[in-house]
Amino acid sequence: MSNFEESDNFMTSNRMLALTDGIFAIAMTLLVLSIGVPHVSGQISNTAIQESLYTIVSPFISFVLSFILLAMFWVVNHRQLHYVKHVDDAFLWINIIWLLFIVIVPFTTDLTGTYGGYTVSQLIFNLNLLGIAFFLYLSWYYATRKGLVSSKINKKKLDSMRRTCLLFIAVSAVATGLSFIIPNGSSIVYLILLVEKVI
């Protein structure tokens, strides 16, 4: 019998799910503010508006990338919390710190959308995602080690979730390293996550 089945002194994971859903909803909505409506200088015309739209291509790409990545993190977290029936204080605070990195994403997305060609902006964005990936893994590692996970989950599912978290960490770490070499192209490695999910 696991620890959560032996004790009623833990908070249920439903409260954690509610907080997580709320924060993700706000963070993913705020991402759109990183695009902004372009300013048309001079006389307004269809051509002028079209040309001004070209100036928000980089912010739009950053928005789409961040939105999809946050969606992927949200899905993995939900899968984890489905099997975590109760939480203790340490698990709770690991997840609160994880959510701290989540709410920073709109800022780092705006930064990289505006200054995408510079190392410092890409580095901050990729370190933000690396922090998310690390604490997502740490949360799952802690839950499985402390017996907070339901006994109904099999070893194959446990290993699959662990591998997914480690893949997030690896891809984010590679992107962080590429920030120093090819700042504009460092985010391309996140396509690995999309391909992995599709396949």
C-alpha positions as protocol buffer text, in pm:
chain_id: "A"
residue {
  index: 1
  type: MET
  ca { x: 0 y: 0 z: 0 }
}
residue {
  index: 2
  type: SER
  ca { x: 143 y: 340 z: -99 }
}
residue {
  index: 3
  type: ASN
  ca { x: 191 y: 631 z: 139 }
}
residue {
  index: 4
  type: PHE
  ca { x: -108 y: 828 z: 15 }
}
residue {
  index: 5
  type: GLU
  ca { x: -338 y: 532 z: 87 }
}
residue {
  index: 6
  type: GLU
  ca { x: -216 y: 510 z: 446 }
}
residue {
  index: 7
  type: SER
  ca { x: -262 y: 874 z: 541 }
}
residue {
  index: 8
  type: ASP
  ca { x: -529 y: 1142 z: 521 }
}
residue {
  index: 9
  type: ASN
  ca { x: -290 y: 1425 z: 607 }
}
residue {
  index: 10
  type: PHE
  ca { x: -217 y: 1518 z: 245 }
}
residue {
  index: 11
  type: MET
  ca { x: -389 y: 1762 z: 11 }
}
residue {
  index: 12
  type: THR
  ca { x: -566 y: 1597 z: -283 }
}
residue {
  index: 13
  type: SER
  ca { x: -423 y: 1643 z: -631 }
}
residue {
  index: 14
  type: ASN
  ca { x: -753 y: 1797 z: -747 }
}
residue {
  index: 15
  type: ARG
  ca { x: -659 y: 2124 z: -577 }
}
residue {
  index: 16
  type: MET
  ca { x: -325 y: 2118 z: -757 }
}
residue {
  index: 17
  type: LEU
  ca { x: -504 y: 2053 z: -1089 }
}
residue {
  index: 18
  type: ALA
  ca { x: -734 y: 2350 z: -1035 }
}
residue {
  index: 19
  type: LEU
  ca { x: -443 y: 2586 z: -963 }
}
residue {
  index: 20
  type: THR
  ca { x: -243 y: 2451 z: -1258 }
}
residue {
  index: 21
  type: ASP
  ca { x: -533 y: 2485 z: -1502 }
}
residue {
  index: 22
  type: GLY
  ca { x: -596 y: 2843 z: -1396 }
}
residue {
  index: 23
  type: ILE
  ca { x: -234 y: 2949 z: -1428 }
}
residue {
  index: 24
  type: PHE
  ca { x: -190 y: 2779 z: -1765 }
}
residue {
  index: 25
  type: ALA
  ca { x: -509 y: 2941 z: -1896 }
}
residue {
  index: 26
  type: ILE
  ca { x: -385 y: 3286 z: -1796 }
}
residue {
  index: 27
  type: ALA
  ca { x: -28 y: 3233 z: -1919 }
}
residue {
  index: 28
  type: MET
  ca { x: -140 y: 3093 z: -2255 }
}
residue {
  index: 29
  type: THR
  ca { x: -385 y: 3381 z: -2302 }
}
residue {
  index: 30
  type: LEU
  ca { x: -128 y: 3646 z: -2212 }
}
residue {
  index: 31
  type: LEU
  ca { x: 104 y: 3508 z: -2480 }
}
residue {
  index: 32
  type: VAL
  ca { x: -101 y: 3679 z: -2750 }
}
residue {
  index: 33
  type: LEU
  ca { x: -3 y: 4018 z: -2605 }
}
residue {
  index: 34
  type: SER
  ca { x: 354 y: 3948 z: -2720 }
}
residue {
  index: 35
  type: ILE
  ca { x: 241 y: 3999 z: -3080 }
}
residue {
  index: 36
  type: GLY
  ca { x: 79 y: 4340 z: -3069 }
}
residue {
  index: 37
  type: VAL
  ca { x: -90 y: 4525 z: -3354 }
}
residue {
  index: 38
  type: PRO
  ca { x: 176 y: 4677 z: -3582 }
}
residue {
  index: 39
  type: HIS
  ca { x: 191 y: 5054 z: -3619 }
}
residue {
  index: 40
  type: VAL
  ca { x: 133 y: 5185 z: -3970 }
}
residue {
  index: 41
  type: SER
  ca { x: 345 y: 5490 z: -4044 }
}
residue {
  index: 42
  type: GLY
  ca { x: 239 y: 5741 z: -4304 }
}
residue {
  index: 43
  type: GLN
  ca { x: -79 y: 5709 z: -4507 }
}
residue {
  index: 44
  type: ILE
  ca { x: -292 y: 5404 z: -4426 }
}
residue {
  index: 45
  type: SER
  ca { x: -354 y: 5170 z: -4716 }
}
residue {
  index: 46
  type: ASN
  ca { x: -379 y: 4799 z: -4780 }
}
residue {
  index: 47
  type: THR
  ca { x: -15 y: 4793 z: -4888 }
}
residue {
  index: 48
  type: ALA
  ca { x: 100 y: 4985 z: -4579 }
}
residue {
  index: 49
  type: ILE
  ca { x: -93 y: 4751 z: -4349 }
}
residue {
  index: 50
  type: GLN
  ca { x: 47 y: 4447 z: -4528 }
}
residue {
  index: 51
  type: GLU
  ca { x: 402 y: 4576 z: -4496 }
}
residue {
  index: 52
  type: SER
  ca { x: 353 y: 4654 z: -4127 }
}
residue {
  index: 53
  type: LEU
  ca { x: 236 y: 4296 z: -4070 }
}
residue {
  index: 54
  type: TYR
  ca { x: 578 y: 4172 z: -4180 }
}
residue {
  index: 55
  type: THR
  ca { x: 724 y: 4336 z: -3870 }
}
residue {
  index: 56
  type: ILE
  ca { x: 533 y: 4098 z: -3640 }
}
residue {
  index: 57
  type: VAL
  ca { x: 637 y: 3774 z: -3810 }
}
residue {
  index: 58
  type: SER
  ca { x: 903 y: 3700 z: -3546 }
}
residue {
  index: 59
  type: PRO
  ca { x: 675 y: 3776 z: -3249 }
}
residue {
  index: 60
  type: PHE
  ca { x: 401 y: 3563 z: -3407 }
}
residue {
  index: 61
  type: ILE
  ca { x: 634 y: 3264 z: -3451 }
}
residue {
  index: 62
  type: SER
  ca { x: 749 y: 3301 z: -3089 }
}
residue {
  index: 63
  type: PHE
  ca { x: 386 y: 3314 z: -2977 }
}
residue {
  index: 64
  type: VAL
  ca { x: 291 y: 2996 z: -3166 }
}
residue {
  index: 65
  type: LEU
  ca { x: 599 y: 2809 z: -3041 }
}
residue {
  index: 66
  type: SER
  ca { x: 540 y: 2908 z: -2679 }
}
residue {
  index: 67
  type: PHE
  ca { x: 169 y: 2829 z: -2696 }
}
residue {
  index: 68
  type: ILE
  ca { x: 234 y: 2479 z: -2832 }
}
residue {
  index: 69
  type: LEU
  ca { x: 513 y: 2412 z: -2580 }
}
residue {
  index: 70
  type: LEU
  ca { x: 295 y: 2524 z: -2288 }
}
residue {
  index: 71
  type: ALA
  ca { x: 17 y: 2301 z: -2418 }
}
residue {
  index: 72
  type: MET
  ca { x: 258 y: 2006 z: -2424 }
}
residue {
  index: 73
  type: PHE
  ca { x: 376 y: 2076 z: -2069 }
}
residue {
  index: 74
  type: TRP
  ca { x: 14 y: 2105 z: -1955 }
}
residue {
  index: 75
  type: VAL
  ca { x: -78 y: 1770 z: -2111 }
}
residue {
  index: 76
  type: VAL
  ca { x: 218 y: 1590 z: -1948 }
}
residue {
  index: 77
  type: ASN
  ca { x: 142 y: 1748 z: -1611 }
}
residue {
  index: 78
  type: HIS
  ca { x: -221 y: 1637 z: -1633 }
}
residue {
  index: 79
  type: ARG
  ca { x: -114 y: 1284 z: -1713 }
}
residue {
  index: 80
  type: GLN
  ca { x: 111 y: 1287 z: -1408 }
}
residue {
  index: 81
  type: LEU
  ca { x: -148 y: 1431 z: -1172 }
}
residue {
  index: 82
  type: HIS
  ca { x: -401 y: 1174 z: -1292 }
}
residue {
  index: 83
  type: TYR
  ca { x: -195 y: 914 z: -1104 }
}
residue {
  index: 84
  type: VAL
  ca { x: -93 y: 1136 z: -811 }
}
residue {
  index: 85
  type: LYS
  ca { x: -389 y: 1108 z: -575 }
}
residue {
  index: 86
  type: HIS
  ca { x: -253 y: 1313 z: -284 }
}
residue {
  index: 87
  type: VAL
  ca { x: 35 y: 1556 z: -239 }
}
residue {
  index: 88
  type: ASP
  ca { x: 262 y: 1643 z: 51 }
}
residue {
  index: 89
  type: ASP
  ca { x: 427 y: 1979 z: 125 }
}
residue {
  index: 90
  type: ALA
  ca { x: 745 y: 1908 z: -73 }
}
residue {
  index: 91
  type: PHE
  ca { x: 552 y: 1797 z: -381 }
}
residue {
  index: 92
  type: LEU
  ca { x: 330 y: 2102 z: -350 }
}
residue {
  index: 93
  type: TRP
  ca { x: 625 y: 2343 z: -343 }
}
residue {
  index: 94
  type: ILE
  ca { x: 805 y: 2169 z: -630 }
}
residue {
  index: 95
  type: ASN
  ca { x: 493 y: 2232 z: -837 }
}
residue {
  index: 96
  type: ILE
  ca { x: 455 y: 2591 z: -718 }
}
residue {
  index: 97
  type: ILE
  ca { x: 812 y: 2665 z: -829 }
}
residue {
  index: 98
  type: TRP
  ca { x: 731 y: 2489 z: -1157 }
}
residue {
  index: 99
  type: LEU
  ca { x: 431 y: 2720 z: -1203 }
}
residue {
  index: 100
  type: LEU
  ca { x: 657 y: 3019 z: -1136 }
}
residue {
  index: 101
  type: PHE
  ca { x: 854 y: 2926 z: -1448 }
}
residue {
  index: 102
  type: ILE
  ca { x: 524 y: 2886 z: -1638 }
}
residue {
  index: 103
  type: VAL
  ca { x: 403 y: 3239 z: -1562 }
}
residue {
  index: 104
  type: ILE
  ca { x: 736 y: 3383 z: -1681 }
}
residue {
  index: 105
  type: VAL
  ca { x: 682 y: 3239 z: -2032 }
}
residue {
  index: 106
  type: PRO
  ca { x: 476 y: 3535 z: -2166 }
}
residue {
  index: 107
  type: PHE
  ca { x: 763 y: 3769 z: -2073 }
}
residue {
  index: 108
  type: THR
  ca { x: 1038 y: 3553 z: -2223 }
}
residue {
  index: 109
  type: THR
  ca { x: 826 y: 3497 z: -2534 }
}
residue {
  index: 110
  type: ASP
  ca { x: 785 y: 3873 z: -2578 }
}
residue {
  index: 111
  type: LEU
  ca { x: 1159 y: 3917 z: -2525 }
}
residue {
  index: 112
  type: THR
  ca { x: 1259 y: 3660 z: -2785 }
}
residue {
  index: 113
  type: GLY
  ca { x: 993 y: 3780 z: -3028 }
}
residue {
  index: 114
  type: THR
  ca { x: 1132 y: 4133 z: -3010 }
}
residue {
  index: 115
  type: TYR
  ca { x: 1505 y: 4053 z: -2988 }
}
residue {
  index: 116
  type: GLY
  ca { x: 1518 y: 3701 z: -3133 }
}
residue {
  index: 117
  type: GLY
  ca { x: 1851 y: 3750 z: -3308 }
}
residue {
  index: 118
  type: TYR
  ca { x: 2040 y: 3816 z: -2986 }
}
residue {
  index: 119
  type: THR
  ca { x: 2198 y: 3556 z: -2761 }
}
residue {
  index: 120
  type: VAL
  ca { x: 2078 y: 3703 z: -2432 }
}
residue {
  index: 121
  type: SER
  ca { x: 1708 y: 3699 z: -2525 }
}
residue {
  index: 122
  type: GLN
  ca { x: 1721 y: 3343 z: -2663 }
}
residue {
  index: 123
  type: LEU
  ca { x: 1923 y: 3230 z: -2363 }
}
residue {
  index: 124
  type: ILE
  ca { x: 1665 y: 3365 z: -2118 }
}
residue {
  index: 125
  type: PHE
  ca { x: 1380 y: 3205 z: -2315 }
}
residue {
  index: 126
  type: ASN
  ca { x: 1551 y: 2865 z: -2336 }
}
residue {
  index: 127
  type: LEU
  ca { x: 1659 y: 2872 z: -1970 }
}
residue {
  index: 128
  type: ASN
  ca { x: 1296 y: 2944 z: -1883 }
}
residue {
  index: 129
  type: LEU
  ca { x: 1188 y: 2630 z: -2070 }
}
residue {
  index: 130
  type: LEU
  ca { x: 1473 y: 2431 z: -1920 }
}
residue {
  index: 131
  type: GLY
  ca { x: 1350 y: 2529 z: -1574 }
}
residue {
  index: 132
  type: ILE
  ca { x: 999 y: 2414 z: -1665 }
}
residue {
  index: 133
  type: ALA
  ca { x: 1131 y: 2082 z: -1796 }
}
residue {
  index: 134
  type: PHE
  ca { x: 1352 y: 2026 z: -1491 }
}
residue {
  index: 135
  type: PHE
  ca { x: 1080 y: 2087 z: -1233 }
}
residue {
  index: 136
  type: LEU
  ca { x: 832 y: 1878 z: -1432 }
}
residue {
  index: 137
  type: TYR
  ca { x: 1078 y: 1589 z: -1408 }
}
residue {
  index: 138
  type: LEU
  ca { x: 1156 y: 1659 z: -1043 }
}
residue {
  index: 139
  type: SER
  ca { x: 785 y: 1657 z: -960 }
}
residue {
  index: 140
  type: TRP
  ca { x: 735 y: 1315 z: -1117 }
}
residue {
  index: 141
  type: TYR
  ca { x: 1057 y: 1177 z: -967 }
}
residue {
  index: 142
  type: TYR
  ca { x: 956 y: 1291 z: -620 }
}
residue {
  index: 143
  type: ALA
  ca { x: 600 y: 1158 z: -651 }
}
residue {
  index: 144
  type: THR
  ca { x: 718 y: 813 z: -757 }
}
residue {
  index: 145
  type: ARG
  ca { x: 991 y: 794 z: -492 }
}
residue {
  index: 146
  type: LYS
  ca { x: 764 y: 906 z: -208 }
}
residue {
  index: 147
  type: GLY
  ca { x: 476 y: 674 z: -292 }
}
residue {
  index: 148
  type: LEU
  ca { x: 234 y: 950 z: -392 }
}
residue {
  index: 149
  type: VAL
  ca { x: 152 y: 771 z: -716 }
}
residue {
  index: 150
  type: SER
  ca { x: -139 y: 531 z: -743 }
}
residue {
  index: 151
  type: SER
  ca { x: -53 y: 163 z: -738 }
}
residue {
  index: 152
  type: LYS
  ca { x: -273 y: 121 z: -1048 }
}
residue {
  index: 153
  type: ILE
  ca { x: -6 y: 267 z: -1275 }
}
residue {
  index: 154
  type: ASN
  ca { x: 223 y: 8 z: -1434 }
}
residue {
  index: 155
  type: LYS
  ca { x: 599 y: 26 z: -1477 }
}
residue {
  index: 156
  type: LYS
  ca { x: 572 y: 89 z: -1851 }
}
residue {
  index: 157
  type: LYS
  ca { x: 364 y: 403 z: -1792 }
}
residue {
  index: 158
  type: LEU
  ca { x: 601 y: 519 z: -1515 }
}
residue {
  index: 159
  type: ASP
  ca { x: 902 y: 481 z: -1745 }
}
residue {
  index: 160
  type: SER
  ca { x: 722 y: 648 z: -2036 }
}
residue {
  index: 161
  type: MET
  ca { x: 646 y: 959 z: -1830 }
}
residue {
  index: 162
  type: ARG
  ca { x: 1001 y: 971 z: -1700 }
}
residue {
  index: 163
  type: ARG
  ca { x: 1141 y: 949 z: -2055 }
}
residue {
  index: 164
  type: THR
  ca { x: 910 y: 1226 z: -2174 }
}
residue {
  index: 165
  type: CYS
  ca { x: 1031 y: 1456 z: -1896 }
}
residue {
  index: 166
  type: LEU
  ca { x: 1394 y: 1374 z: -1972 }
}
residue {
  index: 167
  type: LEU
  ca { x: 1335 y: 1447 z: -2342 }
}
residue {
  index: 168
  type: PHE
  ca { x: 1199 y: 1790 z: -2250 }
}
residue {
  index: 169
  type: ILE
  ca { x: 1513 y: 1855 z: -2044 }
}
residue {
  index: 170
  type: ALA
  ca { x: 1748 y: 1734 z: -2319 }
}
residue {
  index: 171
  type: VAL
  ca { x: 1585 y: 1942 z: -2593 }
}
residue {
  index: 172
  type: SER
  ca { x: 1574 y: 2255 z: -2374 }
}
residue {
  index: 173
  type: ALA
  ca { x: 1940 y: 2206 z: -2280 }
}
residue {
  index: 174
  type: VAL
  ca { x: 2041 y: 2174 z: -2646 }
}
residue {
  index: 175
  type: ALA
  ca { x: 1842 y: 2488 z: -2732 }
}
residue {
  index: 176
  type: THR
  ca { x: 2014 y: 2671 z: -2446 }
}
residue {
  index: 177
  type: GLY
  ca { x: 2355 y: 2571 z: -2584 }
}
residue {
  index: 178
  type: LEU
  ca { x: 2257 y: 2676 z: -2936 }
}
residue {
  index: 179
  type: SER
  ca { x: 2166 y: 3021 z: -2801 }
}
residue {
  index: 180
  type: PHE
  ca { x: 2538 y: 3096 z: -2797 }
}
residue {
  index: 181
  type: ILE
  ca { x: 2602 y: 2965 z: -3149 }
}
residue {
  index: 182
  type: ILE
  ca { x: 2293 y: 3039 z: -3360 }
}
residue {
  index: 183
  type: PRO
  ca { x: 2054 y: 3254 z: -3154 }
}
residue {
  index: 184
  type: ASN
  ca { x: 1794 y: 3284 z: -3430 }
}
residue {
  index: 185
  type: GLY
  ca { x: 1785 y: 2910 z: -3490 }
}
residue {
  index: 186
  type: SER
  ca { x: 1813 y: 2780 z: -3135 }
}
residue {
  index: 187
  type: SER
  ca { x: 1437 y: 2723 z: -3103 }
}
residue {
  index: 188
  type: ILE
  ca { x: 1428 y: 2492 z: -3405 }
}
residue {
  index: 189
  type: VAL
  ca { x: 1522 y: 2196 z: -3186 }
}
residue {
  index: 190
  type: TYR
  ca { x: 1182 y: 2213 z: -3016 }
}
residue {
  index: 191
  type: LEU
  ca { x: 1044 y: 2062 z: -3335 }
}
residue {
  index: 192
  type: ILE
  ca { x: 1184 y: 1734 z: -3200 }
}
residue {
  index: 193
  type: LEU
  ca { x: 914 y: 1743 z: -2932 }
}
residue {
  index: 194
  type: LEU
  ca { x: 643 y: 1800 z: -3190 }
}
residue {
  index: 195
  type: VAL
  ca { x: 771 y: 1517 z: -3411 }
}
residue {
  index: 196
  type: GLU
  ca { x: 796 y: 1286 z: -3109 }
}
residue {
  index: 197
  type: LYS
  ca { x: 435 y: 1359 z: -3014 }
}
residue {
  index: 198
  type: VAL
  ca { x: 307 y: 1308 z: -3368 }
}
residue {
  index: 199
  type: ILE
  ca { x: 494 y: 980 z: -3413 }
}
